[in-house]
Tab-separated table of C-alpha atoms and ligand atoms in Angstrom:
chain	number	residue	atom	x	y	z
A	1	UNK	CA	-15.790	3.605	0.710
A	2	UNK	CA	-15.520	1.329	-2.428
A	3	UNK	CA	-15.419	-2.485	-2.076
A	4	UNK	CA	-14.207	-5.058	-4.722
A	5	UNK	CA	-14.224	-8.639	-4.535
A	6	UNK	CA	-11.189	-10.687	-6.289
A	7	UNK	CA	-11.353	-14.445	-6.968
A	8	UNK	CA	-7.639	-14.975	-7.731
A	9	UNK	CA	-4.241	-13.446	-7.443
A	10	UNK	CA	-4.470	-12.257	-11.047
A	11	UNK	CA	-7.622	-10.322	-10.433
A	12	UNK	CA	-5.906	-8.537	-7.549
A	13	UNK	CA	-2.841	-7.804	-9.626
A	14	UNK	CA	-5.158	-6.536	-12.432
A	15	UNK	CA	-6.751	-4.066	-9.868
A	16	UNK	CA	-3.581	-2.751	-8.767
A	17	UNK	CA	-2.530	-2.468	-12.555
A	18	UNK	CA	-5.791	-0.255	-13.100
A	19	UNK	CA	-4.893	1.873	-10.149
A	20	UNK	CA	-1.399	2.735	-11.537
A	21	UNK	CA	-3.102	4.610	-14.187
A	22	UNK	CA	-4.067	7.128	-11.547
A	23	UNK	CA	-0.393	7.499	-9.984
A	24	UNK	CA	0.917	10.771	-9.636
A	25	UNK	CA	3.805	11.924	-7.563
A	26	UNK	CA	2.695	12.712	-3.752
A	27	UNK	CA	0.187	9.695	-3.630
A	28	UNK	CA	0.347	7.231	-0.915
A	29	UNK	CA	-1.506	3.872	-0.915
A	30	UNK	CA	-1.822	2.498	2.690
A	31	UNK	CA	-2.587	-1.290	2.386
A	32	UNK	CA	-3.673	-3.370	5.651
A	33	UNK	CA	-4.798	-6.816	5.973
A	34	UNK	CA	-3.574	-10.178	7.506
A	35	UNK	CA	-0.460	-12.226	6.191
A	36	UNK	CA	-1.408	-13.655	2.746
A	37	UNK	CA	-4.446	-11.237	2.217
A	38	UNK	CA	-2.864	-10.078	-0.947
A	39	UNK	CA	-1.140	-6.899	-0.494
A	40	UNK	CA	1.964	-7.672	-2.312
A	41	UNK	CA	-0.244	-9.059	-5.255
A	42	UNK	CA	-1.743	-5.546	-5.562
A	43	UNK	CA	1.796	-4.077	-5.491
A	44	UNK	CA	2.774	-6.398	-8.146
A	45	UNK	CA	-0.046	-4.885	-10.550
A	46	UNK	CA	0.825	-1.505	-9.584
A	47	UNK	CA	4.383	-1.812	-10.678
A	48	UNK	CA	3.553	-3.374	-13.854
A	49	UNK	CA	0.971	-0.781	-14.628
A	50	UNK	CA	3.689	1.866	-13.971
A	51	UNK	CA	6.082	0.083	-16.432
A	52	UNK	CA	8.248	-1.686	-13.933
A	53	UNK	CA	9.849	-5.119	-15.426
A	54	UNK	CA	11.711	-6.218	-12.427
A	55	UNK	CA	10.791	-8.846	-9.790
A	56	UNK	CA	8.595	-7.223	-6.915
A	57	UNK	CA	9.040	-8.911	-3.635
A	58	UNK	CA	7.727	-7.903	-0.418
A	59	UNK	CA	10.483	-5.568	1.429
A	60	UNK	CA	10.020	-7.264	4.835
A	61	UNK	CA	13.600	-7.315	5.544
A	62	UNK	CA	14.839	-4.332	3.152
A	63	UNK	CA	12.020	-2.489	4.883
A	64	UNK	CA	11.943	-0.417	1.392
A	65	UNK	CA	12.317	-1.238	-2.153
A	66	UNK	CA	12.481	1.555	-4.652
A	67	UNK	CA	11.488	1.046	-8.393
A	68	UNK	CA	12.638	3.947	-10.554
A	69	UNK	CA	12.227	2.487	-14.125
A	70	UNK	CA	8.597	3.240	-14.416
A	71	UNK	CA	6.447	6.195	-15.327
A	72	UNK	CA	6.278	7.410	-11.853
A	73	UNK	CA	8.863	6.056	-9.046
A	74	UNK	CA	7.403	3.619	-6.990
A	75	UNK	CA	8.678	3.245	-3.392
A	76	UNK	CA	7.235	-0.086	-1.758
A	77	UNK	CA	7.238	-0.221	2.265
A	78	UNK	CA	6.637	-3.189	4.379
A	79	UNK	CA	6.071	-2.242	8.097
A	80	UNK	CA	5.532	-5.537	9.541
A	81	UNK	CA	8.588	-5.799	11.576
A	82	UNK	CA	8.220	-2.501	12.906
A	83	UNK	CA	5.913	-2.197	15.919
A	84	UNK	CA	5.929	1.460	17.142
A	85	UNK	CA	5.863	4.909	15.410
A	86	UNK	CA	9.626	5.494	16.953
A	87	UNK	CA	10.944	2.372	15.121
A	88	UNK	CA	9.424	3.730	11.671
A	89	UNK	CA	10.781	7.038	12.191
A	90	UNK	CA	14.111	5.582	13.419
A	91	UNK	CA	14.370	3.593	10.110
A	92	UNK	CA	13.546	7.099	8.207
A	93	UNK	CA	10.623	5.541	6.562
A	94	UNK	CA	8.106	8.410	7.276
A	95	UNK	CA	10.081	10.295	5.023
A	96	UNK	CA	8.478	8.355	2.123
A	97	UNK	CA	4.983	9.207	3.191
A	98	UNK	CA	3.593	11.504	0.528
A	99	UNK	CA	6.833	12.159	-0.913
A	100	UNK	CA	6.847	14.385	-3.894
A	101	UNK	CA	9.384	12.156	-5.290
A	102	UNK	CA	7.014	9.528	-6.358
A	103	UNK	CA	4.239	7.146	-5.424
A	104	UNK	CA	4.711	5.255	-1.996
A	105	UNK	CA	2.815	1.830	-1.324
A	106	UNK	CA	2.777	0.623	2.401
A	107	UNK	CA	2.230	-2.987	3.495
A	108	UNK	CA	1.191	-3.054	6.939
A	109	UNK	CA	0.009	0.659	7.043
A	110	UNK	CA	-1.839	0.323	10.116
A	111	UNK	CA	1.737	0.235	12.174
A	112	UNK	CA	1.690	3.900	11.351
A	113	UNK	CA	-1.890	5.138	10.824
A	114	UNK	CA	-4.654	4.104	13.230
A	115	UNK	CA	-8.288	3.967	12.381
A	116	UNK	CA	-8.870	7.551	13.139
A	117	UNK	CA	-8.123	8.462	10.063
A	118	UNK	CA	-9.506	11.891	9.022
A	119	UNK	CA	-8.428	13.790	12.274
A	120	UNK	CA	-4.787	12.393	11.724
A	121	UNK	CA	-4.623	13.008	7.887
A	122	UNK	CA	-5.423	16.500	8.343
A	123	UNK	CA	-2.268	16.734	10.285
A	124	UNK	CA	-0.192	14.594	8.512
A	125	UNK	CA	-1.035	14.790	4.996
A	126	UNK	CA	0.589	17.909	3.685
A	127	UNK	CA	-0.766	18.509	0.046
A	128	UNK	CA	-0.649	14.660	-0.587
A	129	UNK	CA	-3.515	12.083	-1.440
A	130	UNK	CA	-4.198	8.834	0.285
A	131	UNK	CA	-5.792	5.811	-0.583
A	132	UNK	CA	-6.728	3.521	2.485
A	133	UNK	CA	-7.004	-0.020	1.403
A	134	UNK	CA	-8.343	-2.959	3.735
A	135	UNK	CA	-7.824	-6.544	2.477
A	136	UNK	CA	-10.039	-9.159	3.946
A	137	UNK	CA	-9.622	-13.092	2.988
A	138	UNK	CA	-13.080	-14.566	2.494
A	139	UNK	CA	-12.020	-18.102	1.240
A	140	UNK	CA	-9.067	-19.603	-0.438
A	141	UNK	CA	-9.137	-17.331	-3.418
A	142	UNK	CA	-11.820	-14.899	-2.564
A	143	UNK	CA	-10.286	-11.372	-1.174
A	144	UNK	CA	-12.500	-8.307	-0.256
A	145	UNK	CA	-10.640	-5.191	-0.857
A	146	UNK	CA	-12.198	-2.056	0.413
A	147	UNK	CA	-10.788	1.599	-0.249
A	148	UNK	CA	-11.395	5.112	0.421
A	149	UNK	CA	-9.527	7.889	-0.682
A	150	UNK	CA	-8.261	11.114	1.334
A	151	UNK	CA	-7.012	14.345	0.297
A	152	UNK	CA	-6.934	16.086	-3.258
B	201	ATP	N1	-7.785	-13.012	-4.878
B	201	ATP	C1	-6.393	-13.028	-4.313
B	201	ATP	N2	-5.798	-11.909	-4.377
B	201	ATP	C2	-4.518	-12.147	-3.953
B	201	ATP	N3	-3.789	-12.980	-3.528
B	201	ATP	C3	-4.794	-14.066	-3.666
B	201	ATP	C4	-5.729	-14.469	-3.908
B	201	ATP	N4	-6.259	-15.709	-3.988
B	201	ATP	C5	-5.185	-16.513	-3.650
B	201	ATP	N5	-4.105	-15.443	-3.242
B	201	ATP	C6	-2.840	-15.907	-2.668
B	201	ATP	O1	-2.668	-15.203	-1.449
B	201	ATP	C7	-1.256	-14.899	-1.462
B	201	ATP	C8	-1.327	-13.602	-0.938
B	201	ATP	O2	0.060	-13.179	-0.761
B	201	ATP	P1	0.580	-11.834	-0.652
B	201	ATP	O3	2.025	-11.941	-0.559
B	201	ATP	O4	0.442	-10.718	-1.634
B	201	ATP	O5	0.144	-11.393	0.655
B	201	ATP	P2	0.755	-10.194	1.667
B	201	ATP	O6	-0.668	-9.530	1.984
B	201	ATP	O7	1.589	-9.293	0.976
B	201	ATP	O8	1.207	-10.986	3.013
B	201	ATP	P3	2.123	-10.454	3.902
B	201	ATP	O9	1.668	-9.491	4.915
B	201	ATP	O10	2.923	-11.672	4.419
B	201	ATP	O11	3.244	-9.534	3.128
B	201	ATP	C9	-0.579	-15.428	-2.489
B	201	ATP	O12	-0.111	-16.652	-2.152
B	201	ATP	C10	-1.789	-15.796	-3.767
B	201	ATP	O13	-1.292	-16.522	-4.576
B	202	MG	MG1	3.379	-8.651	1.325
């Protein structure tokens, strides 16, 4: 488990930009943390690092936004409004997890994956790679970002 502290939205975006250098198809980045914790800020950096130029907004209502103009296609999911696995499957969003078509980043990932990570990922991670990320607000501008990698 790695732990990073950021002290501004720009710091968090810069972290996402760094992570974009590692992006390969089949990679899923699972974000959890409260409202306003900085999940979308990180996605903005990922998108920028991949070369996406359009505006990035949380797909809270659209559920998924696809950005295809970057080095690797980016799928941005937000599960906030979906409370059960059945609803996520019903919206066909599980098809984006570990898709060989691109990189998937998921806000409110704990709507799908619970904390029992290892056992679940062995079943549900066919060949893919996962970064589990937890955001914690520690002040107006201070965010702790803990992350851990699973899979190849
Ligand atoms: N260090 C920081 N990192 C990220 N955002 C920060 C930081 N400090 C302050 N902020 C502010 O916190 C807010 C983070 O909003 P953001 O939309 O990224 O949250 P979110 O986790 O995606 O929330 P939601 O669950 O509502 O989608 C922004 O208003 C941003 O300016
Ligand atoms: Mg968001």
